[in-house]
Coordinates of C-alpha atoms and ligand atoms in Angstrom, one line a residue:
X241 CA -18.4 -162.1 81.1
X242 CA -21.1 -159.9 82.1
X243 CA -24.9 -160.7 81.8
X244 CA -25.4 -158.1 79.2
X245 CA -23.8 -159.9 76.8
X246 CA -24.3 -163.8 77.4
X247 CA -28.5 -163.3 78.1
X248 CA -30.5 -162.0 74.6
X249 CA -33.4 -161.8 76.5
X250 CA -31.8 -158.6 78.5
X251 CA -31.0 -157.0 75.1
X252 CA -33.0 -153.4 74.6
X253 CA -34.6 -154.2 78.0
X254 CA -34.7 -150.7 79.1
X255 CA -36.0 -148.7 76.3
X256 CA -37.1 -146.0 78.1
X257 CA -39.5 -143.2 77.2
X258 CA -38.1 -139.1 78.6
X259 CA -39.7 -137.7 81.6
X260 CA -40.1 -133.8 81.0
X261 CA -38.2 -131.7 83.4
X262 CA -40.9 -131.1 86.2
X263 CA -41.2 -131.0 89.8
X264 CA -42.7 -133.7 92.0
X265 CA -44.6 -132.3 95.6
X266 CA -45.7 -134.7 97.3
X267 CA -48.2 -134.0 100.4
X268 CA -47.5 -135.9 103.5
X269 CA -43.7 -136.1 102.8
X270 CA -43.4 -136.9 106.3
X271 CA -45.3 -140.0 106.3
X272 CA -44.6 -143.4 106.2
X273 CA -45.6 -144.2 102.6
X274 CA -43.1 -141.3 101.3
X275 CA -40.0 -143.0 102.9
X276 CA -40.8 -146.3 102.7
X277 CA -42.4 -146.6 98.9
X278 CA -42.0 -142.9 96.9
X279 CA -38.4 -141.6 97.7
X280 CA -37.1 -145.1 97.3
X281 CA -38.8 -145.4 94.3
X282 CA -37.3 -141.7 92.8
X283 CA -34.2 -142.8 94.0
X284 CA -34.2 -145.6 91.8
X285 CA -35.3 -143.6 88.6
X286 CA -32.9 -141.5 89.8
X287 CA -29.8 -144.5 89.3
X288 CA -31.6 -145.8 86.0
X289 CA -31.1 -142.2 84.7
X290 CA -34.4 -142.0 84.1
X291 CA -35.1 -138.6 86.0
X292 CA -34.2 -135.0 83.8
X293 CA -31.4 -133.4 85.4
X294 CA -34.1 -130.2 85.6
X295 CA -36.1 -132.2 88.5
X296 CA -37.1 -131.6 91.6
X297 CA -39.0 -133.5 94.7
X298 CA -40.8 -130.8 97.0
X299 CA -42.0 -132.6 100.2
X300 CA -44.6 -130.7 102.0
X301 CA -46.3 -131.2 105.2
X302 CA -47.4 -129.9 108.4
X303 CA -43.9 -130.0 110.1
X304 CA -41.6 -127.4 110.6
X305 CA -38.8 -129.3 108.9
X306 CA -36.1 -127.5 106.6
X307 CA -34.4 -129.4 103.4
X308 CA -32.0 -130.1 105.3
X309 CA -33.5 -132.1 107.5
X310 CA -35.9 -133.5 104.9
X311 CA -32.8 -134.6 102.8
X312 CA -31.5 -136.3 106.2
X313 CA -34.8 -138.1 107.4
X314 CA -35.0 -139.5 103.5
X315 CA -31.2 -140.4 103.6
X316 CA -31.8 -142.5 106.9
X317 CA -34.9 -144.0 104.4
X318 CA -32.9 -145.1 101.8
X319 CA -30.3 -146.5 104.5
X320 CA -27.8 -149.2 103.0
X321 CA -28.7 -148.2 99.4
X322 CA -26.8 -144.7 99.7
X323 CA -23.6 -146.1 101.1
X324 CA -23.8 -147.9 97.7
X325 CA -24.4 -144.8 95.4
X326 CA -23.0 -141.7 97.5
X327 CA -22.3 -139.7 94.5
X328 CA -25.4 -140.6 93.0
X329 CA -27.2 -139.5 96.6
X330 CA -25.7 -136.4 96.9
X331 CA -26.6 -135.3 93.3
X332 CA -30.2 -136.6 93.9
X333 CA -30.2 -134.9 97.2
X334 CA -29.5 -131.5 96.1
X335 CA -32.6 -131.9 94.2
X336 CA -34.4 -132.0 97.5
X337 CA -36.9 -129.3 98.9
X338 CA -39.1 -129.1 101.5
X339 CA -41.9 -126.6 102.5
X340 CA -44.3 -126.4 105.7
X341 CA -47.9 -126.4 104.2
X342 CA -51.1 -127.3 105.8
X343 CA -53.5 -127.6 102.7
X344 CA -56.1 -126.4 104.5
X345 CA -54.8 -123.0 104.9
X346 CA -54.9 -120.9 102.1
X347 CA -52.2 -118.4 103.1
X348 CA -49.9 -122.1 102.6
X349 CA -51.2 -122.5 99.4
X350 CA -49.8 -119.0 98.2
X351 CA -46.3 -119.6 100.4
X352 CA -46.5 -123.0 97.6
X353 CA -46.9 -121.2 95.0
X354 CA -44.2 -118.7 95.4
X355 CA -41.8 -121.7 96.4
X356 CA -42.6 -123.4 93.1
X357 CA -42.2 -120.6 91.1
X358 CA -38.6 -120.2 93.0
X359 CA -38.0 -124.0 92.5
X360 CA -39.3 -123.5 88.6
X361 CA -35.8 -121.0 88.8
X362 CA -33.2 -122.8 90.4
X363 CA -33.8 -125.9 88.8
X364 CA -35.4 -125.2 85.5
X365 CA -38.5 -127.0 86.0
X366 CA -40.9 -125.3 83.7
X367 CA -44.1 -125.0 85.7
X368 CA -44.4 -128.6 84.9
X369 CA -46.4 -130.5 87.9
X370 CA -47.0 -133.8 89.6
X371 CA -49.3 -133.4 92.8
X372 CA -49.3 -136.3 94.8
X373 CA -52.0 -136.3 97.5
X374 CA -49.9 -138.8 100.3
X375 CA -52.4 -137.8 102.9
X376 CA -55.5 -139.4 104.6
X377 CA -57.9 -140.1 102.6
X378 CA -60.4 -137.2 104.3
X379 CA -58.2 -134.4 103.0
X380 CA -58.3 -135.9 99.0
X381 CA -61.3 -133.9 97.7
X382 CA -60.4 -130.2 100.2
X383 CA -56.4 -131.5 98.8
X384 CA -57.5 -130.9 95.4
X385 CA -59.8 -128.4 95.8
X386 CA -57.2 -126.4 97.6
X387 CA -54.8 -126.7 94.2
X388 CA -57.4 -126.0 92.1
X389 CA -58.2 -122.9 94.1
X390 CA -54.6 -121.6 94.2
X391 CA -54.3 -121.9 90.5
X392 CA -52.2 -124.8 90.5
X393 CA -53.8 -127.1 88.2
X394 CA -54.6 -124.6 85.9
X395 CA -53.0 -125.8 82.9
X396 CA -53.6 -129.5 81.9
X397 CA -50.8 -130.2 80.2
X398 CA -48.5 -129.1 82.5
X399 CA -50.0 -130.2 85.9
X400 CA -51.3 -133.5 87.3
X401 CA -52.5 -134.9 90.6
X402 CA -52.1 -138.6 91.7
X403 CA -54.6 -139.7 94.4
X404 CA -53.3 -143.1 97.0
X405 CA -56.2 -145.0 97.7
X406 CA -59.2 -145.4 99.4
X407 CA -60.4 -143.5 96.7
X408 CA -64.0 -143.6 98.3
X409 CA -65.1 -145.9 101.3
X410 CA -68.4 -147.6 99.1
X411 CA -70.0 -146.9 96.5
X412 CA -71.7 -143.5 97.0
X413 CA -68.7 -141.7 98.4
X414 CA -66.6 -143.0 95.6
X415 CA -69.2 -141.2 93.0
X416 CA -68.8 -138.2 95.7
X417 CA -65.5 -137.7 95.4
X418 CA -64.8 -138.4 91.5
X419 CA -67.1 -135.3 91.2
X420 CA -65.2 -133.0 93.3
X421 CA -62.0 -134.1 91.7
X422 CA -63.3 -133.5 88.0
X423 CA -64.7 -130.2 89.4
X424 CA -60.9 -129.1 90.0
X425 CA -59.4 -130.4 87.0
X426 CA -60.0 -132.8 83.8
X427 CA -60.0 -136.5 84.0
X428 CA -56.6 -136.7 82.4
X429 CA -54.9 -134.7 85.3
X430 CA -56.4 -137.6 87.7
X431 CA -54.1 -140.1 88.7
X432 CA -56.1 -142.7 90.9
X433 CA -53.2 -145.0 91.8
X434 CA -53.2 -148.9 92.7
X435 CA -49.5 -150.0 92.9
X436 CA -50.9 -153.1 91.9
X437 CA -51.4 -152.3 87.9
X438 CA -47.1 -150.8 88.9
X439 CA -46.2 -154.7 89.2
X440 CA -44.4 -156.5 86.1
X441 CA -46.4 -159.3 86.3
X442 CA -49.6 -157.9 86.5
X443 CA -48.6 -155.9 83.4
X444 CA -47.2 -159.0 81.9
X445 CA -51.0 -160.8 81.9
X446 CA -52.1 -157.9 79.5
X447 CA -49.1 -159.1 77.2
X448 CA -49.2 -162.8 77.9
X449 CA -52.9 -162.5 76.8
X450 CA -52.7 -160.7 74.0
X451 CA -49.5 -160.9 72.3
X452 CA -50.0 -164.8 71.6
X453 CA -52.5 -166.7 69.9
X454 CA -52.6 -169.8 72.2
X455 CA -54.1 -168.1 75.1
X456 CA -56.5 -166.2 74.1
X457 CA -58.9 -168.9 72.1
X458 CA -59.4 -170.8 74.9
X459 CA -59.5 -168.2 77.8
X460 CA -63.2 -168.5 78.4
X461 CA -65.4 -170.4 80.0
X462 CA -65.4 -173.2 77.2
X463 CA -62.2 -173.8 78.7
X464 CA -61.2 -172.5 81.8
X465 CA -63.4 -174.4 85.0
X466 CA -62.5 -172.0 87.5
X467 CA -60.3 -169.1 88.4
X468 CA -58.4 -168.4 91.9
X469 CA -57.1 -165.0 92.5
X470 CA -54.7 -164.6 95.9
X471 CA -53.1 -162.3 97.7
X472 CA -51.4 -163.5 100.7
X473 CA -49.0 -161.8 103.2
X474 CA -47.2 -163.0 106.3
X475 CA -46.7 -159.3 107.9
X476 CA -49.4 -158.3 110.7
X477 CA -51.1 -154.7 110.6
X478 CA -47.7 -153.3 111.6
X479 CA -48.3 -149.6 112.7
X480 CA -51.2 -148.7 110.5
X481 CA -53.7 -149.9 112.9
X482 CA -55.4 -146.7 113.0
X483 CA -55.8 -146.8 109.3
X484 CA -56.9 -150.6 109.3
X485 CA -59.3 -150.6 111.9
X486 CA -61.4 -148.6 109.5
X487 CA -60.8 -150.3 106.5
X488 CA -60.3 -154.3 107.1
X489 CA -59.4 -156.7 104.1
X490 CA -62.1 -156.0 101.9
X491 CA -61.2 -151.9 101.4
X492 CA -57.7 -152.2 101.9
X493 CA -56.9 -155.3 99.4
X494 CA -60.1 -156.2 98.0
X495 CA -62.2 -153.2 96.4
X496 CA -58.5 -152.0 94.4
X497 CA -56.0 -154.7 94.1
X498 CA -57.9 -158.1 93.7
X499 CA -60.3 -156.4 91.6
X500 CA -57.5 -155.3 89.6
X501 CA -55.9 -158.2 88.7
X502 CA -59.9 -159.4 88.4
X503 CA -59.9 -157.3 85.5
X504 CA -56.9 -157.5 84.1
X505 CA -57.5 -161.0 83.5
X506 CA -61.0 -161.0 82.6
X507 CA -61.6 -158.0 80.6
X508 CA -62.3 -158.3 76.7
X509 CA -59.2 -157.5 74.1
X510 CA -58.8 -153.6 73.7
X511 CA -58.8 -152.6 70.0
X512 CA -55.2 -150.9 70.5
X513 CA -53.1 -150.5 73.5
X514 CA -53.9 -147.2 74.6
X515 CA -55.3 -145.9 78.3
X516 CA -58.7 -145.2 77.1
X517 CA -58.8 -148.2 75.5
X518 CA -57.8 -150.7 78.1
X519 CA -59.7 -148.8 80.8
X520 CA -62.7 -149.2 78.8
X521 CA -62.6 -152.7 78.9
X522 CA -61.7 -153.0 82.7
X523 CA -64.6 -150.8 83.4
X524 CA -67.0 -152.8 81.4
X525 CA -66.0 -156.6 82.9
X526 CA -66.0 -154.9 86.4
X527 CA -69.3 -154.5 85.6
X528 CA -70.4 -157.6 84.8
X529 CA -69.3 -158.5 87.8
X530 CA -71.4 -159.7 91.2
X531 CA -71.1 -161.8 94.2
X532 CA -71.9 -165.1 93.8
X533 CA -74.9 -165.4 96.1
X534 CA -76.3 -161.7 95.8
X535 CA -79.5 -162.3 97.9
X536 CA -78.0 -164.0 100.8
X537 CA -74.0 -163.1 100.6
X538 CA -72.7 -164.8 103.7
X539 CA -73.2 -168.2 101.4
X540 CA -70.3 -166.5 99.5
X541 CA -67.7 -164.3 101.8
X542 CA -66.1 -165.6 105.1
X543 CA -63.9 -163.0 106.9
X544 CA -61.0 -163.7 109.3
X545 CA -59.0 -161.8 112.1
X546 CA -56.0 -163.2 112.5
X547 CA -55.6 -165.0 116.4
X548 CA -52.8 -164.9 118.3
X549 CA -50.8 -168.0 118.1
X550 CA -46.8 -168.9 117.2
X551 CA -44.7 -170.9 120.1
X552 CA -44.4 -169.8 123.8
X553 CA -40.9 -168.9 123.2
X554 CA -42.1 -166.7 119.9
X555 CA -45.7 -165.7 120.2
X556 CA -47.2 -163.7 117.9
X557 CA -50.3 -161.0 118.6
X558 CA -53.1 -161.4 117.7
X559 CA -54.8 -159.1 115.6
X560 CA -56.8 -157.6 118.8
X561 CA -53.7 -157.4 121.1
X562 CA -51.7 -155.1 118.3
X563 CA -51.1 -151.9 119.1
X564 CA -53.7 -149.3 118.4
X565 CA -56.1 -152.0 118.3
X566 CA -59.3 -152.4 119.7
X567 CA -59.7 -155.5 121.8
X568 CA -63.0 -156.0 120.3
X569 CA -62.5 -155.6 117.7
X570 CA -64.1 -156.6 114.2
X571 CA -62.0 -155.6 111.6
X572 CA -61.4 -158.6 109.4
X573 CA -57.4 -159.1 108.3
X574 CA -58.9 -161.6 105.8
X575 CA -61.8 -162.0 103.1
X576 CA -62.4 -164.8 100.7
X577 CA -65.2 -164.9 98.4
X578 CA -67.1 -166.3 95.2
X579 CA -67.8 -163.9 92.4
X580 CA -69.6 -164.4 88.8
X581 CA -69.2 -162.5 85.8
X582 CA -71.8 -162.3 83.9
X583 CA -70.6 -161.7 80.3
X584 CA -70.3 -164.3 77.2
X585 CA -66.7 -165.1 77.9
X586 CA -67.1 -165.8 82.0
X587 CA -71.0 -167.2 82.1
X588 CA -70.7 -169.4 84.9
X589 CA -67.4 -169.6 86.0
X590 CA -66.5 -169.1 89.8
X591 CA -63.8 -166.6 90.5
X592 CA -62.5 -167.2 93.8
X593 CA -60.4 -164.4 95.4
X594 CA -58.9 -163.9 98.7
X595 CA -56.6 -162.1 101.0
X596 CA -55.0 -162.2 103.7
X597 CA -52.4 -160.7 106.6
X598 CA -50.4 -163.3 108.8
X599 CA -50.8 -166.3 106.2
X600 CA -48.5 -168.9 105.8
X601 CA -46.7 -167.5 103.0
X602 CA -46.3 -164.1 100.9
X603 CA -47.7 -164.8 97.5
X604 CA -50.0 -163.4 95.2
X605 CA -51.0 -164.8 92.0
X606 CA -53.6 -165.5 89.6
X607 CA -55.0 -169.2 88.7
X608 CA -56.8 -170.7 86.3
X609 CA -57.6 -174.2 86.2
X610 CA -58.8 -175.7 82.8
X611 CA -61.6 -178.5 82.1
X612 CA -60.6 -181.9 82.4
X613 CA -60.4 -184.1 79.8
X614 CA -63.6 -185.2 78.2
X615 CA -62.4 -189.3 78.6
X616 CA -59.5 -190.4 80.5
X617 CA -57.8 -192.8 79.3
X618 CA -54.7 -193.4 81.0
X619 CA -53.9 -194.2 84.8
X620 CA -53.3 -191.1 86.6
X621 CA -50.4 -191.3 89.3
X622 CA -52.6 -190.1 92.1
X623 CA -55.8 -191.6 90.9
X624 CA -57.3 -189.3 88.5
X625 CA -55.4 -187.1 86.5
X626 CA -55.4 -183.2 88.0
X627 CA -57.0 -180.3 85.6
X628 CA -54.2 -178.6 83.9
X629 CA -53.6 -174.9 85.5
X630 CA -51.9 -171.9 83.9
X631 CA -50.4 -170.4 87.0
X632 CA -49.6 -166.3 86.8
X633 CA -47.0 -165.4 89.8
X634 CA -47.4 -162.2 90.5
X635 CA -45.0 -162.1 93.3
X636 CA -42.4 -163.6 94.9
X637 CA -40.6 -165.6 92.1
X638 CA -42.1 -163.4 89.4
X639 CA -43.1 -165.5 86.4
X640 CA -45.6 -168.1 84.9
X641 CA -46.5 -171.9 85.4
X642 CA -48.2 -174.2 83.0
X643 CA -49.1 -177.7 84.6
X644 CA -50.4 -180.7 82.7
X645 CA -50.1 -184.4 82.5
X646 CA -47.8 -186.3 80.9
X647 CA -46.8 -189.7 80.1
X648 CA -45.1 -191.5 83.4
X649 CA -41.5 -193.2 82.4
X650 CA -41.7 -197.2 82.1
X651 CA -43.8 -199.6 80.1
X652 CA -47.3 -198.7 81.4
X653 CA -48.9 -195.9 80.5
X654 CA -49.4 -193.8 83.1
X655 CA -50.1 -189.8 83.7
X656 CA -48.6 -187.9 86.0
X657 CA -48.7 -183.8 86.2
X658 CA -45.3 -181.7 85.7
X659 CA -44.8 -177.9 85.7
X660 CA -43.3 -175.8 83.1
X661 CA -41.8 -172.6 83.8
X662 CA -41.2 -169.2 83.2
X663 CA -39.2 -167.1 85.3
X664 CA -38.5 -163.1 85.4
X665 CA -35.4 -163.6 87.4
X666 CA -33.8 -166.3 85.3
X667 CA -34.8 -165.3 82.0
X668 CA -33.8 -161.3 82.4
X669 CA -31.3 -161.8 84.6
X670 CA -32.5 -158.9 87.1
X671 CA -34.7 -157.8 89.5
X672 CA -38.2 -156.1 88.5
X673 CA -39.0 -152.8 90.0
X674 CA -41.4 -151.8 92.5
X675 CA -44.5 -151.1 91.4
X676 CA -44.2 -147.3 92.6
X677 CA -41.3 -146.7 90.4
X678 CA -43.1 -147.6 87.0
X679 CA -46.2 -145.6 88.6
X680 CA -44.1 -142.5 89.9
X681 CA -42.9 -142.6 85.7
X682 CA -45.8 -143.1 84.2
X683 CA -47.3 -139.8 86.2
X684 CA -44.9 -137.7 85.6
X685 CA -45.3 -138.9 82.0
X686 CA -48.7 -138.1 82.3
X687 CA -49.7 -141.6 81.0
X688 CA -52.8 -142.7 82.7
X689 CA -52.5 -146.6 81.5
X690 CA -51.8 -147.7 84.5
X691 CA -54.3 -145.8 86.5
X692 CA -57.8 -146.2 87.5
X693 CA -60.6 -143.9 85.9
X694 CA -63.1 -142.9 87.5
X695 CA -66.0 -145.1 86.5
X696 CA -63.7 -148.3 86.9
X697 CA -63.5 -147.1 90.8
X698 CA -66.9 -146.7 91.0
X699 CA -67.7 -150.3 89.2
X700 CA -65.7 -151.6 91.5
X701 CA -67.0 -150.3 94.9
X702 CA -70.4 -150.8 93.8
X703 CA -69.6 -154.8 93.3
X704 CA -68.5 -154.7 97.6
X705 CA -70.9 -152.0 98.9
X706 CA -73.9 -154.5 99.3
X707 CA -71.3 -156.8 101.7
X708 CA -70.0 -153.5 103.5
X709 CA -73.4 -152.6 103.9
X710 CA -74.2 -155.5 105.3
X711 CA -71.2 -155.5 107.9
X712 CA -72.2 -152.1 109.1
X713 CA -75.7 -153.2 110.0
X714 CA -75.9 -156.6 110.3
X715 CA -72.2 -157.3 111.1
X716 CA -73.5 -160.8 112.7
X717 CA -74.8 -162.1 109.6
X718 CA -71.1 -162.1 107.9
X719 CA -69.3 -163.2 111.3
X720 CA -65.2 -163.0 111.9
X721 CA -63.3 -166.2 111.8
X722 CA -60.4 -166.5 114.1
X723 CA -57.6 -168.1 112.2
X724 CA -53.9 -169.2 113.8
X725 CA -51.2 -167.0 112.3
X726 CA -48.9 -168.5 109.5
X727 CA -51.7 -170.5 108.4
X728 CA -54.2 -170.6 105.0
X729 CA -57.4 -168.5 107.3
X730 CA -60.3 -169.6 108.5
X731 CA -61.2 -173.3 107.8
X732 CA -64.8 -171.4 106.4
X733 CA -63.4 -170.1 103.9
X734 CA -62.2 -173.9 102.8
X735 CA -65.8 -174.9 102.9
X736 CA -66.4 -171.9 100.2
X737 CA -64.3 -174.1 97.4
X738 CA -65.3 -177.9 99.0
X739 CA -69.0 -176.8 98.2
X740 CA -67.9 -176.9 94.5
X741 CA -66.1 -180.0 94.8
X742 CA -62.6 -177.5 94.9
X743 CA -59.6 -176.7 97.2
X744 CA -57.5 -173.6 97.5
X745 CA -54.5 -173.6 95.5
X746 CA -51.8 -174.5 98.4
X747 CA -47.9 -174.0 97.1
Ligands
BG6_840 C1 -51.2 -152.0 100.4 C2 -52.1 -152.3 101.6 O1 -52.0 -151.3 99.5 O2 -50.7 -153.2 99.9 C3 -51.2 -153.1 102.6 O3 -52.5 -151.1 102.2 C4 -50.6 -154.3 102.0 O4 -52.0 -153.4 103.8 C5 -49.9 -153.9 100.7 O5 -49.7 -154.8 102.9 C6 -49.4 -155.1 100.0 O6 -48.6 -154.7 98.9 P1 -47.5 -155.7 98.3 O7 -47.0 -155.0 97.1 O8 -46.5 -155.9 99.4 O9 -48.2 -157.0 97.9

């Protein structure tokens, strides 16, 4: 019998709402993020049926490529998953386009247009829009600019332009750029992604926390002691070292998704679930928000570089000896921290977040660790009883935890702590998509929920622009930490949690 019909839970499960027919032109088709992340991720719409048969993906950059070979390089993308779907392939292929434009030519803005308008003919795509600016981040505010110029985001209903981050590189560029990108359109054609908010799980915290009614009365800081929020990968820098070495940890992973899930979990109740709403809230906990020690914030944020290390027989690089790399270099690959939020709900309760490439495990989540009780009066199995912990797994094992004590079998009566569990995989019975392929939706939906606005972006590099500051000239006073690969990072940032009597969660 087929999982459809023995699991409930999977019952109405994909009550989908209609993309419009449109076109999708994404700039920097031939780059790494468009065949690793956004064709996959149209393919899949593609198989759910969620894509109108009048669609079509133009990919546009500086290469002389044909559709042809554009269809080609994104079939060798998609690799094992088209010999499982060839029909479905070749009818998603023939939806394919490509176009040579350098966006800083205007004569390749008009060649753009007139291709659209043929596209808007052959496949019935109704002038209808979706920009998305897969370049480097220096060609975002000329990128839009250059649209805007040509006409192309003209009307706002029927054209939209998502932006990858960086959006910014601190604080003031940020603002910078938000007003040259309102300059060429209106807010609502903006679509600052952060495939983070794309993720079930992350979603599933907004629904956790406000569909029941035994979270939410003690999700403050009556309650709740302290709150960890990780993000942890085993890969290295992998070819984007040229994009790395000018970002490092804290713009890469920290600025968009750990402040993110920051505010997902920490922002007030939204009066309805609609963007404005929820974005309103994010923006206003993000800023409440400061480093712990503002006045002297090495006492709060120890960066790593990952060392070289592994066996003789399988070494791995250290972060200086990757390719692309300089040997110097001091690019942190990790960043822990403390951070307050100073609101009713959070008054006085740490927020520890970190993040890290070449830990010993792939795992981000989201914990928070309740008081203990007022008077213990029971044995604990490993000498005092541990704080219970609600436990949000963001990824791998998609789900939730709840640990607390209970009473150990036999005639005494001691505690011991056990886990309950929730879990995506075993309750739905399938796999949850990538967070591009909810985003890439949402877009073309023109739903901004899941996006950042501008003044959350801002609140949010304005919270790390003091400690990049600081980097820039005074690098020495926030030093890096060499830590071993497929370990937790730097023993300093263990000291960051022992100060308060704490460890880092360890799974
Ligand atoms: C990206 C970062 O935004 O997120 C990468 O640029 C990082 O450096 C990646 O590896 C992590 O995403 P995920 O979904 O694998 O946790």
């Amino acid at each position: 019998m087929s999982t459809t019909i023995t699991n409930p839970l999977r019952v109405g499960l994909r009550q989908e709402r209609v993309i419009a027919p449109q076109c999708l032109v994404i700039f920097g088709a031939s780059g790494d993020l468009t065949h690793r992340k956004l064709v996959p991720a149209l393919f899949e719409l593609y198989k759910q049926r969620r894509l109108p048969s009048e669609f079509a993906l133009l990919g546009c950059a500086r290469r002389p490529w044909s559709n042809e070979i554009f269809r080609q390089k994104m079939a060798e993308a998609l690799g094992e998953t088209i010999n499982e779907n060839h029909l479905a392939w070749d009818q998603f292929a023939a939806g394919l386009f490509y176009e040579p434009v350098d966006l800083q030519k205007p004569e390749d803005l008009i060649k753009l247009s007139h291709r659209l308008e043929e596209i808007d003919r052959l496949r019935a795509t109704r002038s209808n829009r979706t920009f998305y600016l897969s370049v480097s981040p220096k060609f975002y505010g000329s990128g839009c600019k250059a649209l805007a110029n040509a006409g192309l985001l003209s009307d706002p209903k029927r054209s939209r332009v998502v932006i990858e981050k960086p959006f910014g590189r601190d604080y003031a560029s940020a603002q910078s750029l938000n007003q040259i990108v309102q300059s060429c359109g209106q807010e609502n054609q903006i679509f600052r992604i952060d495939h983070y908010l794309g993720k079930e799980t992350v979603q599933n915290i907004l629904v956790l926390r406000f569909a029941n009614t035994i979270f939410e009365p003690i999700w403050n800081r009556n309650y709740i002691s302290s709150v960890q929020i990780t993000a942890a990968e085993t890969v290295g820098v992998e070819e984007r070292a040229n994009y790395y070495e000018s970002s490092g940890a804290l713009r890469d992973m920290v600025q968009n998704h750990l402040t993110q899930m920051l505010a997902i979990t920490t922002m007030e109740p939204p009066g309805r679930f609609d963007p404005e709403a929820i974005r309103n809230e994010k923006a206003k906990v993000l800023l409440a928000a400061r480093l712990a020690d503002e006045l002297e914030p090495w006492n709060c944020c120890i960066r790593g570089q990952y060392a070289p290390g592994g066996t003789k027989e399988a070494p791995i690089a250290g972060y200086r000896q990757e390719p692309g790399v300089d040997p110097s270099s001091t690019t942190e690959t990790y960043v822990a921290m403390k951070l307050f939020i100073d609101n009713w709900r959070w008054q006085g309760v740490p927020f520890y977040v970190r993040t890290g490439k070449r830990l010993a495990k792939r795992l981000s989540e989201v914990v928070l660790t309740f008081r203990e009780a007022p008077v213990h009066l029971f044995d604990a199995a490993g000498g005092s009883p541990t704080a219970n912990q609600l436990i949000l797994r963001i990824q791998p094992d998609e789900g939730a935890e709840w640990r607390f004590e209970v009473k150990s079998p036999g005639s005494g009566m001691r505690s011991r702590p056990v886990e309950m569990e929730f879990s995506y995989d075993e309750s739905f019975g399938e796999p949850s998509d990538e967070g591009y392929v909810r985003l890439l939706a949402d877009a073309m939906l023109s739903d901004p929920t899941l996006f950042t606005r501008s003044d959350e972006v801002e609140a949010a590099w304005r919270l790390y622009t003091p400690l990049l500051e600081l980097i820039e000239d005074s690098p020495w006073q926030l030093p890096i930490h060499p830590y071993e690969s497929r370990t937790w990072g730097p023993a300093a940032a263990d000291t960051l949690l022992a100060n308060d009597g704490l460890l880092w969660r360890r799974p």
